[in-house]
XYZ file of C-alpha atoms in Angstrom:
782
model
C 0.000 0.000 0.000
C 2.922 2.331 0.698
C 4.413 1.568 -2.711
C 1.042 2.228 -4.396
C 0.835 5.568 -2.607
C 4.361 6.528 -3.573
C 3.876 5.644 -7.253
C 0.289 6.929 -7.480
C -1.108 3.506 -8.336
C -4.891 3.141 -7.691
C -5.716 0.378 -5.205
C -8.880 -0.873 -3.510
C -9.172 -2.851 -0.274
C -12.110 -4.410 1.492
C -11.588 -4.544 5.268
C -12.277 -2.049 8.031
C -9.441 0.413 8.399
C -8.660 4.048 9.217
C -6.022 4.069 6.476
C -6.496 7.305 4.534
C -5.049 6.329 1.154
C -6.572 3.981 -1.403
C -10.244 3.219 -1.883
C -11.876 1.246 0.927
C -15.220 -0.390 0.089
C -15.762 -1.426 3.704
C -17.967 0.946 5.725
C -15.829 3.449 7.590
C -15.528 2.968 11.388
C -17.201 6.357 11.884
C -20.216 5.171 9.885
C -20.387 1.923 11.860
C -20.331 4.006 15.039
C -23.287 6.027 13.712
C -25.233 2.813 13.061
C -24.499 1.528 16.576
C -25.454 4.931 17.988
C -28.851 4.742 16.208
C -29.539 1.289 17.635
C -28.487 2.149 21.177
C -30.630 5.286 21.039
C -33.579 3.353 19.621
C -33.293 0.719 22.385
C -33.051 3.422 25.075
C -29.955 1.947 26.707
C -28.833 4.141 29.599
C -25.739 2.022 30.310
C -23.919 -0.769 28.521
C -20.632 -2.640 28.258
C -18.452 -1.994 25.210
C -16.389 -5.101 24.405
C -13.713 -4.765 21.736
C -11.038 -7.058 20.353
C -8.089 -4.739 19.773
C -7.026 -1.121 19.454
C -8.196 -1.054 15.833
C -11.796 -0.914 17.101
C -11.299 1.961 19.525
C -12.040 4.374 16.672
C -15.653 3.158 16.838
C -15.734 3.870 20.576
C -14.253 7.344 20.081
C -16.892 8.209 17.486
C -19.655 6.831 19.750
C -18.426 8.993 22.617
C -18.474 12.056 20.372
C -22.017 11.310 19.191
C -23.379 10.808 22.725
C -21.688 13.901 24.113
C -21.711 14.720 27.798
C -25.194 13.331 28.536
C -24.738 9.899 27.006
C -25.206 6.521 28.661
C -22.739 5.036 31.139
C -20.245 2.924 29.195
C -17.967 0.238 30.646
C -15.104 -0.503 28.248
C -13.426 -3.913 28.248
C -11.050 -5.603 25.847
C -12.082 -9.236 25.558
C -8.852 -10.492 23.931
C -6.560 -9.382 26.725
C -3.888 -12.086 26.479
C -4.027 -12.670 22.691
C -4.374 -16.417 23.287
C -8.012 -16.914 22.268
C -9.242 -17.306 25.841
C -11.862 -14.659 26.630
C -13.502 -16.309 29.651
C -11.712 -14.222 32.245
C -13.191 -11.029 30.817
C -16.563 -12.633 30.210
C -16.794 -13.690 33.857
C -16.316 -10.023 34.807
C -19.230 -9.219 32.490
C -21.390 -11.842 34.187
C -20.636 -10.342 37.620
C -21.381 -6.826 36.393
C -24.724 -5.159 36.959
C -24.893 -4.306 33.238
C -26.641 -6.788 30.968
C -26.563 -4.759 27.747
C -23.481 -5.414 25.643
C -22.033 -3.953 22.433
C -19.358 -6.190 20.854
C -16.974 -5.207 18.065
C -14.323 -7.559 16.766
C -12.997 -9.412 13.762
C -14.760 -12.226 11.947
C -12.010 -14.601 13.084
C -12.606 -14.098 16.830
C -16.347 -13.357 16.975
C -17.659 -16.972 16.610
C -15.367 -18.109 19.458
C -16.483 -15.109 21.521
C -20.130 -16.210 21.226
C -19.216 -19.782 22.057
C -17.314 -18.832 25.202
C -20.012 -16.336 26.220
C -22.532 -19.170 26.132
C -20.218 -21.388 28.159
C -19.804 -18.675 30.766
C -23.575 -18.272 30.945
C -24.166 -14.756 29.641
C -26.190 -15.701 26.562
C -29.651 -16.110 28.026
C -32.898 -14.212 28.495
C -31.225 -11.704 30.857
C -28.789 -10.280 28.269
C -29.125 -8.081 25.225
C -26.394 -7.885 22.579
C -25.551 -5.644 19.652
C -22.919 -7.287 17.440
C -20.933 -4.681 15.495
C -19.486 -7.154 13.011
C -20.935 -7.214 9.498
C -20.229 -10.950 9.119
C -22.838 -11.912 11.721
C -24.856 -13.712 8.996
C -21.890 -15.996 8.216
C -21.501 -17.351 11.776
C -23.093 -20.651 12.777
C -25.926 -19.441 15.024
C -27.844 -22.710 15.430
C -26.789 -23.092 19.089
C -27.985 -19.628 20.123
C -31.500 -19.557 18.587
C -33.235 -20.900 21.659
C -31.104 -19.101 24.234
C -33.801 -16.403 24.508
C -31.052 -13.758 24.519
C -31.823 -10.674 22.456
C -29.030 -10.628 19.864
C -29.088 -7.859 17.257
C -26.584 -7.559 14.418
C -25.809 -5.713 11.215
C -25.255 -7.013 7.717
C -24.206 -5.349 4.477
C -26.121 -7.691 2.175
C -28.829 -10.338 2.419
C -28.435 -13.952 1.217
C -31.947 -13.552 -0.240
C -30.787 -10.863 -2.675
C -31.011 -12.071 -6.273
C -27.374 -11.280 -7.136
C -26.220 -13.204 -4.038
C -28.475 -16.144 -4.918
C -27.021 -16.317 -8.426
C -23.497 -16.226 -7.039
C -24.283 -18.996 -4.538
C -25.657 -21.159 -7.363
C -22.468 -20.615 -9.377
C -20.478 -21.622 -6.294
C -22.413 -24.899 -6.132
C -24.728 -24.178 -3.224
C -28.389 -25.290 -3.378
C -31.132 -22.906 -4.510
C -32.887 -23.212 -1.153
C -31.576 -20.132 0.639
C -33.603 -20.864 3.772
C -30.773 -23.023 5.056
C -28.837 -19.795 5.713
C -31.474 -18.424 8.058
C -29.439 -19.890 10.932
C -26.276 -18.176 9.696
C -23.410 -20.062 8.040
C -23.730 -18.047 4.806
C -20.605 -18.958 2.789
C -20.189 -15.432 1.382
C -18.451 -13.140 3.854
C -18.324 -9.349 3.719
C -14.724 -9.333 2.506
C -15.616 -11.740 -0.309
C -18.597 -9.625 -1.338
C -16.579 -6.393 -1.219
C -13.796 -7.971 -3.292
C -16.426 -9.016 -5.839
C -17.765 -5.445 -5.947
C -14.235 -4.043 -6.150
C -13.698 -5.966 -9.389
C -16.957 -4.529 -10.728
C -15.837 -1.021 -9.758
C -12.424 -1.441 -11.368
C -13.980 -2.906 -14.513
C -16.452 -0.035 -14.825
C -13.607 2.466 -14.564
C -11.498 0.617 -17.153
C -14.494 0.527 -19.475
C -14.501 4.306 -19.677
C -10.866 5.226 -18.958
C -7.987 3.326 -20.631
C -5.305 2.184 -18.189
C -2.237 0.574 -19.676
C -0.260 -1.742 -17.352
C 3.336 -0.565 -16.923
C 5.951 -2.438 -14.858
C 7.238 -0.515 -11.839
C 10.656 -0.823 -10.229
C 10.014 -1.215 -6.503
C 13.586 -2.076 -5.484
C 15.215 1.255 -6.252
C 14.592 4.674 -4.884
C 12.767 6.544 -7.590
C 10.645 9.623 -7.906
C 8.681 8.358 -10.917
C 4.922 7.960 -10.595
C 2.211 6.816 -12.985
C 1.122 9.661 -15.228
C -2.502 8.458 -15.376
C -2.856 7.276 -11.783
C -4.465 10.467 -10.508
C -6.841 10.609 -13.485
C -7.895 7.038 -12.816
C -8.561 7.756 -9.131
C -10.396 10.998 -9.838
C -12.616 9.276 -12.385
C -13.371 6.491 -9.900
C -14.505 9.122 -7.397
C -17.104 10.364 -9.907
C -18.716 6.949 -10.432
C -22.046 5.940 -8.926
C -22.572 2.207 -9.403
C -25.846 0.431 -8.700
C -25.980 -2.636 -10.988
C -24.529 -6.122 -10.488
C -23.306 -5.327 -6.971
C -23.667 -7.497 -3.877
C -23.364 -4.791 -1.231
C -25.553 -2.097 -2.716
C -24.762 1.207 -4.454
C -21.191 2.518 -4.435
C -19.874 6.071 -4.577
C -17.070 7.853 -2.768
C -16.613 10.954 -0.692
C -12.885 11.295 -0.950
C -11.682 7.742 -0.416
C -14.544 6.758 1.916
C -17.247 4.506 0.527
C -20.832 5.769 0.726
C -24.219 4.821 -0.688
C -24.777 1.529 1.114
C -27.380 0.674 3.720
C -27.221 -1.884 6.509
C -29.834 -4.456 7.439
C -30.567 -4.620 11.141
C -31.109 -8.305 11.920
C -32.142 -10.218 14.998
C -31.567 -13.829 15.985
C -34.912 -15.424 16.797
C -36.020 -19.056 17.225
C -36.896 -19.105 13.520
C -33.390 -17.898 12.624
C -32.095 -14.561 11.362
C -34.934 -12.076 10.889
C -34.602 -8.606 9.397
C -36.107 -6.054 11.795
C -34.990 -2.763 10.249
C -32.531 -0.864 8.068
C -29.949 1.854 8.598
C -28.351 4.357 6.236
C -26.516 7.610 6.761
C -29.386 9.805 5.545
C -32.428 8.285 7.268
C -30.618 6.407 10.054
C -32.491 3.531 11.728
C -35.947 2.557 10.422
C -37.758 -0.285 12.128
C -39.381 -2.982 9.989
C -40.205 -5.360 12.787
C -42.836 -8.045 12.459
C -44.440 -9.697 15.433
C -41.739 -11.352 17.496
C -41.274 -15.055 16.844
C -40.272 -16.048 20.346
C -40.401 -19.676 21.332
C -43.578 -20.755 23.053
C -41.975 -22.976 25.645
C -44.027 -23.825 28.695
C -42.639 -24.363 32.140
C -44.714 -27.525 32.504
C -44.046 -31.118 31.548
C -45.701 -31.002 28.124
C -43.212 -28.501 26.695
C -42.228 -29.442 23.129
C -38.590 -28.568 23.663
C -36.363 -31.522 22.746
C -39.330 -33.775 21.863
C -39.096 -35.771 18.624
C -42.140 -36.375 16.437
C -42.613 -38.763 13.492
C -44.035 -36.780 10.561
C -45.694 -38.498 7.587
C -45.149 -37.121 4.082
C -46.571 -38.168 0.729
C -43.578 -38.596 -1.587
C -43.440 -37.758 -4.416
C -46.145 -35.133 -4.234
C -44.891 -31.834 -5.592
C -44.797 -29.198 -4.266
C -45.654 -30.490 -0.784
C -42.876 -33.086 -0.588
C -40.342 -34.569 -2.966
C -36.880 -36.076 -2.974
C -34.000 -33.636 -3.303
C -32.427 -33.873 -6.758
C -28.695 -34.163 -6.108
C -25.742 -36.334 -7.013
C -24.991 -36.854 -3.317
C -26.318 -39.741 -1.259
C -28.726 -38.160 1.207
C -30.271 -39.792 4.224
C -32.852 -38.923 6.841
C -34.662 -35.596 6.778
C -32.188 -34.003 4.373
C -33.446 -36.121 1.475
C -36.839 -34.361 1.430
C -37.838 -30.882 0.326
C -41.064 -29.069 -0.381
C -43.704 -26.812 1.121
C -44.689 -29.296 3.833
C -41.039 -29.877 4.736
C -40.413 -26.143 5.110
C -43.578 -25.708 7.159
C -42.540 -28.381 9.668
C -39.086 -26.784 9.900
C -40.641 -23.391 10.648
C -42.845 -24.908 13.345
C -39.892 -26.797 14.798
C -37.847 -23.596 14.960
C -40.714 -21.824 16.675
C -41.723 -24.578 19.117
C -38.367 -26.246 19.659
C -39.221 -29.879 18.804
C -37.286 -32.335 16.657
C -38.822 -34.422 13.884
C -38.239 -37.419 11.657
C -39.820 -37.600 8.200
C -41.389 -40.863 7.000
C -42.890 -41.477 3.562
C -46.545 -42.350 4.165
C -47.384 -43.053 0.498
C -50.271 -41.711 -1.575
C -53.093 -43.189 0.522
C -54.208 -40.399 2.824
C -56.798 -42.669 4.318
C -60.476 -42.806 5.212
C -62.415 -43.679 8.341
C -65.280 -46.164 8.682
C -67.377 -45.043 11.645
C -69.302 -48.303 11.832
C -66.284 -50.587 12.112
C -64.045 -47.935 13.685
C -61.353 -48.786 11.154
C -59.231 -46.472 9.085
C -56.720 -46.743 6.271
C -53.597 -44.994 5.031
C -52.092 -42.123 6.963
C -55.115 -41.900 9.247
C -54.492 -45.445 10.443
C -50.817 -44.737 11.138
C -51.752 -41.746 13.305
C -54.599 -43.530 15.098
C -52.341 -46.504 15.886
C -49.681 -44.187 17.302
C -47.055 -45.133 14.739
C -46.871 -41.482 13.611
C -47.463 -38.176 15.376
C -48.172 -35.803 12.478
C -49.063 -35.953 8.783
C -48.530 -33.005 6.480
C -49.408 -32.985 2.811
C -52.374 -31.848 0.739
C -54.606 -33.471 3.355
C -58.077 -31.921 3.386
C -59.912 -31.274 6.641
C -63.227 -33.172 6.425
C -65.905 -34.087 8.947
C -65.300 -37.793 8.322
C -61.592 -37.508 9.120
C -62.288 -35.254 12.110
C -64.108 -38.179 13.741
C -60.914 -40.216 13.728
C -58.133 -37.653 14.159
C -57.607 -33.954 14.890
C -56.343 -31.236 12.589
C -54.641 -27.934 13.161
C -56.216 -24.775 11.806
C -55.908 -24.655 7.992
C -52.515 -23.579 6.748
C -53.905 -23.235 3.212
C -57.415 -22.570 1.866
C -58.585 -23.917 -1.467
C -61.444 -25.518 -3.396
C -62.110 -28.162 -6.040
C -61.593 -26.888 -9.582
C -61.313 -28.232 -13.127
C -57.966 -28.844 -14.837
C -58.174 -28.855 -18.605
C -56.168 -28.020 -21.690
C -55.735 -24.388 -22.601
C -58.102 -23.205 -25.346
C -56.812 -24.280 -28.725
C -56.654 -22.131 -31.834
C -59.992 -22.352 -33.614
C -60.259 -23.546 -37.227
C -60.938 -20.542 -39.514
C -64.528 -20.394 -40.708
C -65.677 -19.896 -44.297
C -66.808 -16.300 -43.783
C -64.019 -15.228 -41.427
C -63.498 -12.109 -43.548
C -66.776 -10.730 -42.148
C -65.569 -10.850 -38.524
C -64.134 -7.284 -38.379
C -67.679 -5.829 -38.442
C -70.615 -6.870 -36.326
C -73.770 -8.142 -37.997
C -75.505 -4.849 -37.238
C -72.819 -2.878 -39.072
C -73.050 -5.128 -42.123
C -76.820 -4.579 -42.265
C -76.458 -0.811 -41.965
C -73.706 -0.842 -44.587
C -75.967 -2.708 -46.992
C -78.879 -0.326 -46.412
C -76.560 2.660 -46.841
C -75.269 1.252 -50.117
C -78.768 0.843 -51.530
C -79.899 4.243 -50.239
C -76.930 6.061 -51.820
C -77.381 4.237 -55.137
C -81.060 5.241 -55.107
C -80.049 8.838 -54.288
C -77.789 8.928 -57.335
C -80.595 7.580 -59.485
C -83.202 10.077 -58.215
C -80.899 13.110 -58.242
C -79.626 12.115 -61.682
C -83.169 12.314 -63.047
C -83.966 15.539 -61.172
C -80.800 17.430 -62.110
C -80.893 18.985 -65.625
C -77.104 18.926 -65.739
C -77.149 15.145 -65.755
C -79.084 15.063 -69.068
C -76.388 15.065 -71.762
C -76.278 15.325 -75.514
C -75.354 11.823 -76.715
C -73.999 13.264 -79.984
C -71.711 16.194 -79.225
C -71.261 16.939 -82.960
C -74.926 17.844 -83.299
C -75.510 21.304 -81.938
C -79.280 20.963 -81.604
C -79.976 17.351 -80.594
C -83.463 15.997 -80.654
C -83.042 13.984 -77.441
C -80.919 13.856 -74.254
C -79.660 10.858 -72.232
C -79.103 10.382 -68.484
C -76.031 8.415 -67.304
C -77.452 7.622 -63.860
C -79.519 4.600 -64.704
C -80.245 2.069 -61.957
C -77.320 -0.075 -63.098
C -74.910 2.847 -63.412
C -75.903 4.234 -60.018
C -75.190 0.872 -58.386
C -71.955 0.549 -60.346
C -70.721 4.006 -59.322
C -71.578 3.307 -55.665
C -69.820 -0.063 -55.818
C -66.664 1.373 -57.399
C -66.451 4.064 -54.755
C -67.018 1.528 -51.931
C -64.265 -0.732 -53.234
C -62.054 2.318 -53.842
C -61.593 1.394 -57.491
C -63.628 4.193 -59.105
C -65.622 3.993 -62.364
C -65.961 5.767 -65.704
C -69.049 7.618 -64.493
C -68.601 11.136 -63.164
C -71.380 13.207 -61.554
C -71.879 16.687 -62.966
C -74.659 18.307 -60.952
C -73.903 19.880 -57.599
C -76.380 17.600 -55.842
C -74.937 14.357 -57.226
C -71.396 15.570 -56.549
C -72.377 16.307 -52.935
C -73.705 12.794 -52.462
C -70.583 11.396 -54.126
C -68.343 13.418 -51.794
C -70.058 12.194 -48.657
C -70.139 8.613 -49.935
C -66.419 8.675 -50.756
C -65.666 10.038 -47.273
C -67.875 7.340 -45.773
C -66.146 4.558 -47.698
C -62.710 5.920 -46.748
C -63.507 5.599 -43.033
C -65.339 2.284 -43.320
C -62.716 0.586 -45.499
C -59.862 1.859 -43.305
C -61.616 0.595 -40.175
C -62.307 -2.747 -41.817
C -58.693 -3.140 -42.943
C -57.281 -2.268 -39.529
C -59.588 -4.633 -37.675
C -59.077 -7.384 -40.243
C -55.337 -7.260 -39.524
C -56.112 -7.746 -35.838
C -58.370 -10.709 -36.562
C -55.730 -12.321 -38.764
C -52.839 -11.870 -36.295
C -54.587 -12.463 -32.956
C -55.571 -16.036 -32.287
C -59.075 -16.693 -31.038
C -58.650 -19.848 -28.996
C -61.682 -21.940 -28.292
C -62.239 -24.391 -25.468
C -64.624 -27.335 -25.595
C -65.727 -26.595 -22.028
C -65.945 -23.303 -20.151
C -67.734 -24.200 -16.919
C -68.754 -27.048 -14.641
C -72.141 -27.135 -16.401
C -70.422 -27.936 -19.708
C -68.488 -30.669 -17.954
C -71.596 -32.164 -16.319
C -73.328 -32.277 -19.718
C -70.287 -33.926 -21.371
C -70.243 -31.131 -23.913
C -68.496 -32.160 -27.144
C -67.739 -35.568 -25.629
C -65.447 -34.321 -22.840
C -65.153 -36.868 -20.012
C -63.759 -36.269 -16.533
C -62.472 -37.961 -13.419
C -60.848 -37.411 -10.034
C -58.562 -39.200 -7.632
C -60.151 -42.554 -6.779
C -59.998 -41.977 -3.020
C -59.862 -38.731 -1.141
C -61.818 -35.600 -0.288
C -62.489 -34.625 -3.907
C -64.235 -37.916 -4.641
C -66.097 -37.749 -1.312
C -67.358 -34.283 -2.181
C -69.269 -35.665 -5.163
C -70.391 -38.747 -3.247
C -72.039 -36.655 -0.529
C -73.154 -33.587 -2.489
C -76.862 -32.706 -2.670
C -76.465 -30.443 -5.714
C -78.127 -31.889 -8.835
C -75.150 -31.085 -11.047
C -72.694 -32.803 -8.729
C -75.028 -35.772 -8.300
C -75.041 -36.125 -12.061
C -71.238 -35.925 -12.155
C -70.958 -38.483 -9.336
C -73.185 -40.866 -11.261
C -70.992 -40.491 -14.341
C -67.770 -41.176 -12.399
C -69.363 -44.159 -10.651
C -70.463 -45.636 -13.972
C -67.078 -44.951 -15.577
C -64.406 -45.913 -13.015
C -61.827 -46.034 -15.795
C -61.694 -42.212 -15.678
C -60.645 -42.204 -11.997
C -56.928 -42.154 -11.105
C -54.750 -43.396 -8.296
C -53.101 -40.007 -7.743
C -53.175 -36.455 -9.033
C -50.059 -36.866 -11.186
C -51.795 -39.516 -13.285
C -54.754 -37.168 -13.774
C -52.454 -34.380 -14.932
C -50.796 -36.728 -17.420
C -54.182 -37.754 -18.842
C -55.226 -34.132 -19.316
C -51.969 -33.378 -21.147
C -52.384 -36.278 -23.564
C -56.118 -35.994 -24.353
C -58.254 -33.155 -25.659
C -61.435 -34.750 -24.284
C -60.457 -35.374 -20.650
C -60.738 -33.012 -17.669
C -59.516 -33.693 -14.155
C -61.084 -32.516 -10.895
C -58.556 -31.614 -8.206
C -57.721 -28.977 -5.588
C -57.218 -25.450 -6.879
C -53.780 -25.122 -5.267
C -52.515 -28.220 -7.089
C -53.984 -26.867 -10.317
C -52.209 -23.549 -9.735
C -48.920 -25.403 -9.222
C -49.280 -27.496 -12.394
C -50.414 -24.641 -14.655
C -47.228 -22.742 -13.700
C -45.159 -25.611 -15.096
C -47.317 -27.158 -17.812
C -47.766 -24.456 -20.424
C -50.774 -26.075 -22.138
C -52.914 -26.515 -18.988
C -55.460 -24.143 -17.487
C -57.977 -23.933 -14.674
C -61.578 -23.802 -15.913
C -64.198 -21.827 -14.012
C -64.350 -21.069 -10.299
C -63.843 -23.408 -7.349
C -66.758 -25.734 -6.628
C -66.372 -25.616 -2.848
C -64.258 -24.205 -0.040
C -62.029 -26.223 2.271
C -58.603 -26.209 3.854
C -55.457 -28.270 4.351
C -54.427 -29.000 7.930
C -51.739 -30.917 9.775
C -53.154 -34.214 11.012
C -52.508 -35.446 14.559
C -53.927 -37.898 17.083
C -57.321 -37.247 18.619
C -57.150 -34.964 21.670
C -53.398 -34.514 21.247
C -52.227 -32.189 24.071
C -49.977 -30.102 21.788
C -52.640 -29.099 19.281
C -53.081 -25.577 20.687
C -49.350 -24.941 20.478
C -49.339 -25.824 16.781
C -52.412 -23.671 16.145
C -50.829 -20.649 17.824
C -47.597 -21.147 15.915
C -49.469 -21.410 12.607
C -51.357 -18.208 13.393
C -48.078 -16.401 14.027
C -46.597 -17.687 10.777
C -49.706 -16.514 8.952
C -49.629 -13.050 10.542
C -45.949 -12.626 9.766
C -46.425 -13.576 6.105
C -44.226 -16.680 6.382
C -46.905 -19.003 4.983
C -47.447 -16.749 1.960
C -43.708 -16.463 1.421
C -43.309 -20.261 1.425
C -46.234 -20.693 -0.940
C -44.774 -18.116 -3.314
C -41.431 -19.932 -3.183
C -42.755 -23.389 -4.075
C -45.516 -22.320 -6.437
C -44.002 -19.339 -8.266
C -40.229 -19.639 -7.942
C -38.892 -23.195 -7.685
C -39.247 -24.954 -11.021
C -41.096 -22.147 -12.784
C -39.934 -20.033 -15.710
C -40.568 -22.840 -18.190
C -43.565 -21.171 -19.765
C -43.191 -17.812 -21.438
C -44.444 -15.112 -19.103
C -46.142 -12.915 -21.661
C -49.316 -11.019 -21.155
C -52.366 -12.324 -22.908
C -53.051 -10.371 -26.062
C -56.367 -8.556 -26.032
C -59.129 -10.255 -27.966
C -59.997 -8.818 -31.375
C -63.629 -7.681 -31.198
C -65.870 -6.780 -34.151
C -66.592 -3.095 -34.651
C -70.237 -2.286 -33.926
C -72.462 0.732 -34.445
C -71.066 2.396 -31.338
C -67.752 2.657 -33.188
C -69.110 3.740 -36.591
C -72.388 5.522 -35.932
C -70.711 8.918 -36.461
C -69.720 8.263 -40.055
C -73.189 6.853 -40.807
C -74.692 10.028 -39.398
C -72.452 12.199 -41.595
C -73.475 10.200 -44.669
C -77.169 10.512 -43.786
C -77.006 14.273 -43.258
C -74.983 14.832 -46.426
C -77.306 12.698 -48.559
C -80.420 14.407 -47.171
C -78.967 17.839 -47.856
C -78.039 16.842 -51.392
C -81.505 15.382 -51.992
C -83.193 18.520 -50.637
C -80.981 20.712 -52.803
C -81.713 18.546 -55.861
C -85.503 18.829 -55.347
C -85.329 22.620 -54.873
C -83.127 22.983 -57.960
C -85.553 20.852 -59.980
C -88.564 22.965 -58.881
C -86.743 26.214 -59.740
C -85.762 24.793 -63.104
C -89.375 23.862 -63.900
C -90.614 27.309 -62.786
C -88.070 29.003 -65.003
C -88.902 26.767 -67.939
C -92.662 27.303 -67.518
C -92.134 31.046 -67.414
C -89.965 30.944 -70.497
C -92.434 28.935 -72.544
C -95.345 30.751 -70.939
C -97.149 27.626 -69.917
C -99.027 27.027 -66.667
C -96.689 26.093 -63.839
C -99.020 23.360 -62.664
C -99.038 21.706 -66.082
C -95.282 22.013 -66.363
C -94.739 20.456 -62.951
C -97.128 17.645 -63.794
C -95.383 16.848 -67.070
C -91.883 17.023 -65.552
C -92.853 14.877 -62.585
C -94.380 12.244 -64.840
C -91.175 12.129 -66.795
C -89.036 11.877 -63.691
C -90.978 8.902 -62.311
C -90.896 7.122 -65.633
C -87.995 4.946 -64.492
C -87.893 2.904 -67.672
C -87.098 5.924 -69.808
C -83.538 7.287 -69.773
C -83.913 9.322 -73.044
C -85.567 12.719 -73.116
C -87.132 13.753 -76.484
C -86.839 17.503 -76.841
C -89.375 18.067 -79.657
C -92.384 16.008 -78.806
C -95.811 16.906 -80.156
C -97.383 15.650 -76.962
C -95.426 18.095 -74.793
C -97.090 21.265 -73.608
C -93.924 23.089 -74.600
C -94.434 22.161 -78.322
C -97.658 24.178 -78.339
C -95.845 27.176 -76.997
C -94.719 30.095 -79.103
C -91.147 29.489 -78.187
C -91.065 25.740 -78.839
C -87.776 26.110 -80.648
C -86.085 26.752 -77.319
C -84.531 23.505 -76.277
C -84.460 22.069 -72.853
C -80.695 21.880 -73.138
C -80.415 25.600 -73.705
C -82.717 26.183 -70.747
C -80.454 23.998 -68.594
C -77.355 25.846 -69.806
C -78.943 29.211 -69.161
């Protein structure tokens, strides 16, 4: 370190030190003193003993004294490693004889485990003493022996073994994925290891942005040469703020002192290490304490401490119990894992008993009240060959007559396991799906109405009557292009956005054409957009969607359940007509019943016409791992799983109270989340379900229909007014009665079979006029 200072070489170290040069990732002693000060203040200690290992830790005491000032608590200072021989009992006996029972201990990770061991031997780790351990490696010590001492032991840690980055590192180091085994300490990753890991990350991040070329240095001769880029490297490192891929939290520096981290305040309880708060320099100590998990030992003879119980499991029965998958030869309790295994361990930690797991098979058992005989696990408990049974064992009135249960540790109901909806076969008229039936009907009516508008306005508008022979200046007849066929053809071309050779000339027909073209633009665009959705989004279909479909054997779907157990008994005893019908079907078709739930799951996976009835929790577990399975409908009933025990067992209340505490503290939910949503999941793609493509209805398109209606009505009104004005002008010009002119023009307009207008007809009232030579065409042009 001296050479690095002299040659300006950047260096990082990871242990507690007052050394001013270099970059230290370990929390500074002054910061540790602030954390201890927050805890002592929070606990309202008015006097305590400060035990330290060596002079290196007196800096913490000095900072504590400064923080407390003149009115601080009374502090007795003792060095526990007086003779440097590893024997601390002489000092610890002085502690035992002292009136103070609150102790702050600071020391190295090498001496602290032996300190705790000798303190227990001396007799100062019990319910009368309270400890604050100022060593950040507290989580790595073996704390199994001290869990039931009833001493209040509080510690600090820089990182949690439950952190995802730590879990990944433990897996790479070959440790099992079950991190709960570190709740009693013994975490293999120490603070120095974690800080060294983070130091490499810090160095790598600096090198990523600032080139640093290795140059050999001569350390044997006296030289004044230093690295030219050493200061730049160190200054750049001081500007970094790292947050990703770190074990000990964010890193930044104030000078050479590491900042940005926070400490977990942890407590040793009968259930192991429990986080009770956090500390950081800005917000200091913040409590996050759950209800205390103290042991419920009695002072009477039926205390569970040191008792050993035989616990029945059903193996294999994921996720409640299964054999540990490992290349090692495991024996005894260590060969089992699962939700039920963890639950018994939690109860054992809380109540202090020992246990031995025994595989009780898949037969949970039933009880015959008449003969007073039972089978399976129930028989083993009734005969006294087992004390407890924990698996997916449902609490039922029949079983309650033979044995007792704890309160439910999990609530559930019977549900239907079936294949996920499969992609439907496209229908013949799938192209009509983007619009609802109502829209198609309105579109058809609009098409006919617009075509009729073109036809009527074409006959009313003089501008639509053209000279069929442009070379003849005074034609004898005029033709109209808007016949019924041409009107429909023009409307069709516009709707399909292909156009036609017909072009409206009158203002009224052009108005209708404009509104129709706008209408078709919106409708066709909406159709195209929604058609793309219908073509890209699958519309899966399921043969069954409810228990009613299943009871009716819709589309030939059959069903079954486990041959023996609470699910089958539910249908046997149900008074509901649907369930009676289903019970009759299963009774008549025993081939659809299975010996266990796993067989039922396999049948569902391999058949599109088989559904399996089982508990909702087991369905939830399987659907997380089998990507093509799904729960259908809601639960058919409500029930719970409980831990089975002998009738009138004296320890039942203890187990009930412990289960209630685990429930209130969220431990049960945490274990369920672990075995249902974490262990063994991630096989199926976790993508959100795409929204269903729905047909557009009139609520989506009524606006554009309204615009078309208003525009067409306005054009029709304008065409009628223009026609009346034209007739009035023509009657005035030829000096004929207006009534006669209107009558003749109207008769011509409604003559739908005639698309040719003869200009010089002897039958016309205009031919008898003095100005009969004036043509209708000239009148229209004028």
